[in-house]
PDB file of C-alpha atoms in Angstrom:
ATOM      1  CA  GLN I 165      -0.046   0.191   0.214  1.00 87.00           C
ATOM      2  CA  VAL I 166       1.381   3.142  -1.209  1.00 91.00           C
ATOM      3  CA  GLN I 167       2.024   5.192   2.394  1.00 94.00           C
ATOM      4  CA  LEU I 168       3.887   8.664   3.074  1.00 96.00           C
ATOM      5  CA  VAL I 169       5.449   8.830   6.698  1.00 97.00           C
ATOM      6  CA  GLU I 170       6.411  12.922   7.740  1.00 98.00           C
ATOM      7  CA  SER I 171       8.968  13.571  10.412  1.00 98.00           C
ATOM      8  CA  GLY I 172      10.803  15.919  12.441  1.00 98.00           C
ATOM      9  CA  GLY I 173       9.066  18.656  13.375  1.00 98.00           C
ATOM     10  CA  GLY I 174       9.298  19.698  16.380  1.00 98.00           C
ATOM     11  CA  LEU I 175       9.712  23.146  17.915  1.00 98.00           C
ATOM     12  CA  VAL I 176      12.565  25.976  16.902  1.00 98.00           C
ATOM     13  CA  GLN I 177      13.259  29.229  17.034  1.00 98.00           C
ATOM     14  CA  PRO I 178      12.836  32.665  14.975  1.00 98.00           C
ATOM     15  CA  GLY I 179      15.434  32.500  12.505  1.00 98.00           C
ATOM     16  CA  ASP I 180      15.835  28.616  13.226  1.00 98.00           C
ATOM     17  CA  SER I 181      16.678  25.737  10.584  1.00 98.00           C
ATOM     18  CA  LEU I 182      14.881  22.717  10.477  1.00 98.00           C
ATOM     19  CA  ARG I 183      14.698  19.728   7.962  1.00 98.00           C
ATOM     20  CA  LEU I 184      11.710  17.098   7.132  1.00 98.00           C
ATOM     21  CA  SER I 185      11.751  14.159   5.543  1.00 98.00           C
ATOM     22  CA  CYS I 186       8.958  12.259   3.649  1.00 97.00           C
ATOM     23  CA  ALA I 187       9.845   8.334   3.604  1.00 97.00           C
ATOM     24  CA  ALA I 188       8.204   6.160   1.166  1.00 95.00           C
ATOM     25  CA  SER I 189       6.702   2.887   0.741  1.00 94.00           C
ATOM     26  CA  GLY I 190       4.547   0.397  -0.884  1.00 92.00           C
ATOM     27  CA  PHE I 191       6.268   2.778  -4.406  1.00 88.00           C
ATOM     28  CA  THR I 192       9.509   3.483  -5.721  1.00 86.00           C
ATOM     29  CA  LEU I 193       9.359   7.319  -6.248  1.00 88.00           C
ATOM     30  CA  ASP I 194      11.983   7.359  -9.934  1.00 88.00           C
ATOM     31  CA  HIS I 195       8.224   8.046 -11.562  1.00 89.00           C
ATOM     32  CA  TYR I 196       6.290  10.820  -8.801  1.00 94.00           C
ATOM     33  CA  ALA I 197       6.250  13.288  -8.311  1.00 96.00           C
ATOM     34  CA  ILE I 198       6.466  14.792  -3.784  1.00 97.00           C
ATOM     35  CA  GLY I 199       5.122  17.821  -2.392  1.00 98.00           C
ATOM     36  CA  TRP I 200       4.899  19.868   0.559  1.00 98.00           C
ATOM     37  CA  PHE I 201       1.689  21.718   1.678  1.00 98.00           C
ATOM     38  CA  ARG I 202       1.063  22.873   5.453  1.00 98.00           C
ATOM     39  CA  GLN I 203      -2.284  23.877   6.837  1.00 98.00           C
ATOM     40  CA  ALA I 204      -1.354  26.988   9.166  1.00 98.00           C
ATOM     41  CA  PRO I 205      -3.676  27.338  12.744  1.00 94.00           C
ATOM     42  CA  GLY I 206      -6.716  28.543  11.374  1.00 95.00           C
ATOM     43  CA  LYS I 207      -5.740  28.448   7.935  1.00 97.00           C
ATOM     44  CA  GLU I 208      -6.881  27.287   4.429  1.00 96.00           C
ATOM     45  CA  TYR I 209      -3.509  24.237   2.862  1.00 97.00           C
ATOM     46  CA  GLU I 210      -1.380  26.237   1.711  1.00 97.00           C
ATOM     47  CA  GLY I 211       0.911  24.315  -1.282  1.00 98.00           C
ATOM     48  CA  LEU I 212       4.624  24.643  -0.964  1.00 98.00           C
ATOM     49  CA  SER I 213       6.940  22.694  -2.451  1.00 98.00           C
ATOM     50  CA  TRP I 214       7.550  19.866  -4.845  1.00 98.00           C
ATOM     51  CA  ILE I 215      10.355  17.520  -6.643  1.00 97.00           C
ATOM     52  CA  ASP I 216       9.617  15.863  -9.919  1.00 96.00           C
ATOM     53  CA  LEU I 217      11.895  13.098  -8.990  1.00 94.00           C
ATOM     54  CA  SER I 218      12.009  11.725 -13.088  1.00 93.00           C
ATOM     55  CA  ASP I 219      13.572  15.271 -14.356  1.00 93.00           C
ATOM     56  CA  GLY I 220      14.700  16.537 -11.046  1.00 94.00           C
ATOM     57  CA  ARG I 221      12.620  19.680 -12.202  1.00 97.00           C
ATOM     58  CA  VAL I 222      11.299  21.843  -9.141  1.00 98.00           C
ATOM     59  CA  TYR I 223       8.571  24.238  -7.428  1.00 98.00           C
ATOM     60  CA  TYR I 224       8.396  26.364  -4.342  1.00 98.00           C
ATOM     61  CA  SER I 225       5.744  28.726  -3.543  1.00 98.00           C
ATOM     62  CA  ASN I 226       5.931  32.465  -2.962  1.00 97.00           C
ATOM     63  CA  SER I 227       6.063  32.038   1.071  1.00 95.00           C
ATOM     64  CA  VAL I 228       9.061  29.723   1.038  1.00 97.00           C
ATOM     65  CA  LYS I 229      10.737  30.625  -2.285  1.00 97.00           C
ATOM     66  CA  GLY I 230      14.302  30.831  -1.318  1.00 97.00           C
ATOM     67  CA  ARG I 231      14.380  29.737   2.564  1.00 98.00           C
ATOM     68  CA  PHE I 232      12.781  25.833   1.356  1.00 98.00           C
ATOM     69  CA  THR I 233      14.642  23.572  -0.288  1.00 98.00           C
ATOM     70  CA  ILE I 234      13.627  20.325  -1.447  1.00 98.00           C
ATOM     71  CA  SER I 235      15.264  17.569  -2.410  1.00 97.00           C
ATOM     72  CA  ARG I 236      15.432  13.645  -2.471  1.00 95.00           C
ATOM     73  CA  ASP I 237      17.884  11.109  -0.650  1.00 92.00           C
ATOM     74  CA  LYS I 238      17.088   8.200  -3.197  1.00 81.00           C
ATOM     75  CA  THR I 239      19.586   5.170  -0.476  1.00 84.00           C
ATOM     76  CA  GLU I 240      16.148   5.791   1.895  1.00 86.00           C
ATOM     77  CA  ASN I 241      13.057   6.682  -0.965  1.00 92.00           C
ATOM     78  CA  SER I 242      13.039   9.552   0.879  1.00 95.00           C
ATOM     79  CA  VAL I 243      12.069  13.827   0.195  1.00 97.00           C
ATOM     80  CA  ASN I 244      13.050  16.084   2.533  1.00 98.00           C
ATOM     81  CA  LEU I 245      12.545  19.498   3.195  1.00 98.00           C
ATOM     82  CA  HIS I 246      15.318  22.053   4.059  1.00 98.00           C
ATOM     83  CA  MET I 247      13.815  25.225   6.032  1.00 98.00           C
ATOM     84  CA  ASN I 248      15.994  28.318   5.925  1.00 98.00           C
ATOM     85  CA  SER I 249      14.747  31.389   8.530  1.00 98.00           C
ATOM     86  CA  LEU I 250      11.990  29.998   9.413  1.00 98.00           C
ATOM     87  CA  LYS I 251       9.543  32.612  10.676  1.00 97.00           C
ATOM     88  CA  PRO I 252       6.492  32.387  13.568  1.00 97.00           C
ATOM     89  CA  GLU I 253       4.240  32.259   9.891  1.00 97.00           C
ATOM     90  CA  ASP I 254       5.394  29.345   9.246  1.00 98.00           C
ATOM     91  CA  THR I 255       4.096  27.750  12.166  1.00 98.00           C
ATOM     92  CA  ALA I 256       1.819  24.891  10.720  1.00 98.00           C
ATOM     93  CA  VAL I 257       0.793  20.723  10.581  1.00 98.00           C
ATOM     94  CA  TYR I 258       3.341  19.715   7.471  1.00 98.00           C
ATOM     95  CA  TYR I 259       2.269  17.305   4.925  1.00 98.00           C
ATOM     96  CA  CYS I 260       4.369  15.005   2.181  1.00 98.00           C
ATOM     97  CA  ALA I 261       2.180  13.927  -0.681  1.00 97.00           C
ATOM     98  CA  VAL I 262       2.632  11.857  -4.002  1.00 96.00           C
ATOM     99  CA  ASP I 263       0.672  12.602  -7.237  1.00 94.00           C
ATOM    100  CA  ILE I 264      -1.106   9.472  -7.151  1.00 90.00           C
ATOM    101  CA  LEU I 265      -4.831  10.645  -7.836  1.00 86.00           C
ATOM    102  CA  PRO I 266      -6.784   7.630  -5.869  1.00 83.00           C
ATOM    103  CA  THR I 267     -10.438   7.155  -8.095  1.00 81.00           C
ATOM    104  CA  GLY I 268     -13.773   6.668  -6.227  1.00 76.00           C
ATOM    105  CA  SER I 269     -16.490   8.376  -3.831  1.00 70.00           C
ATOM    106  CA  GLY I 270     -14.840  11.240  -2.231  1.00 75.00           C
ATOM    107  CA  SER I 271     -11.242  11.762  -3.493  1.00 77.00           C
ATOM    108  CA  TYR I 272      -9.692  15.121  -2.391  1.00 88.00           C
ATOM    109  CA  TYR I 273      -7.004  16.410  -3.714  1.00 93.00           C
ATOM    110  CA  HIS I 274      -4.317  19.453  -2.622  1.00 95.00           C
ATOM    111  CA  VAL I 275      -3.145  21.527  -4.988  1.00 96.00           C
ATOM    112  CA  ILE I 276       0.706  22.509  -5.428  1.00 97.00           C
ATOM    113  CA  GLY I 277       1.688  24.577  -7.986  1.00 97.00           C
ATOM    114  CA  ASP I 278       0.081  23.130 -11.229  1.00 95.00           C
ATOM    115  CA  ARG I 279       0.043  19.742  -9.862  1.00 96.00           C
ATOM    116  CA  LEU I 280      -2.639  18.008  -8.106  1.00 95.00           C
ATOM    117  CA  PHE I 281      -1.402  15.482  -5.445  1.00 96.00           C
ATOM    118  CA  GLY I 282      -3.772  12.440  -4.051  1.00 95.00           C
ATOM    119  CA  THR I 283      -1.964  10.893  -1.357  1.00 94.00           C
ATOM    120  CA  TRP I 284      -0.536  12.578   1.902  1.00 96.00           C
ATOM    121  CA  GLY I 285       0.574  11.816   5.481  1.00 96.00           C
ATOM    122  CA  GLN I 286      -0.466  12.067   8.269  1.00 97.00           C
ATOM    123  CA  GLY I 287       1.596  15.845   9.213  1.00 98.00           C
ATOM    124  CA  THR I 288       4.319  16.297  11.549  1.00 98.00           C
ATOM    125  CA  GLU I 289       4.241  19.723  13.225  1.00 98.00           C
ATOM    126  CA  VAL I 290       6.129  22.661  13.202  1.00 98.00           C
ATOM    127  CA  THR I 291       5.933  25.514  15.334  1.00 98.00           C
ATOM    128  CA  VAL I 292       8.238  28.304  14.996  1.00 98.00           C
ATOM    129  CA  SER I 293       8.521  30.696  18.695  1.00 97.00           C
ATOM    130  CA  SER I 294      10.790  32.317  20.476  1.00 93.00           C
TER     131      SER I 294
END
């Protein structure tokens, strides 16, 4: 079964860096895109970044461009999100997702850039506070 597990969240101070990891199981990343989105308290879901594992193309939203970096760890079949210069407004639950689009009633998708992501993990919480 396709499964994504996020890890690496925690409590950090403004200006700190943090690395989130998305571990994939049940499939190999080579032919997919992996993305990250987040939901801050009381706010809508926000797409942040994706990486196309077939060719290495990446996307960053305006809110994180220049601060966050997405990359793949081939050894672990995982994708990392390196977050630098963290701000209090980065506080959110962070989810990784793959562009595998389930079919059937009740299907739900997240949009990150111009791509759709239909499968994601449980999320990892990031709190940025002094």
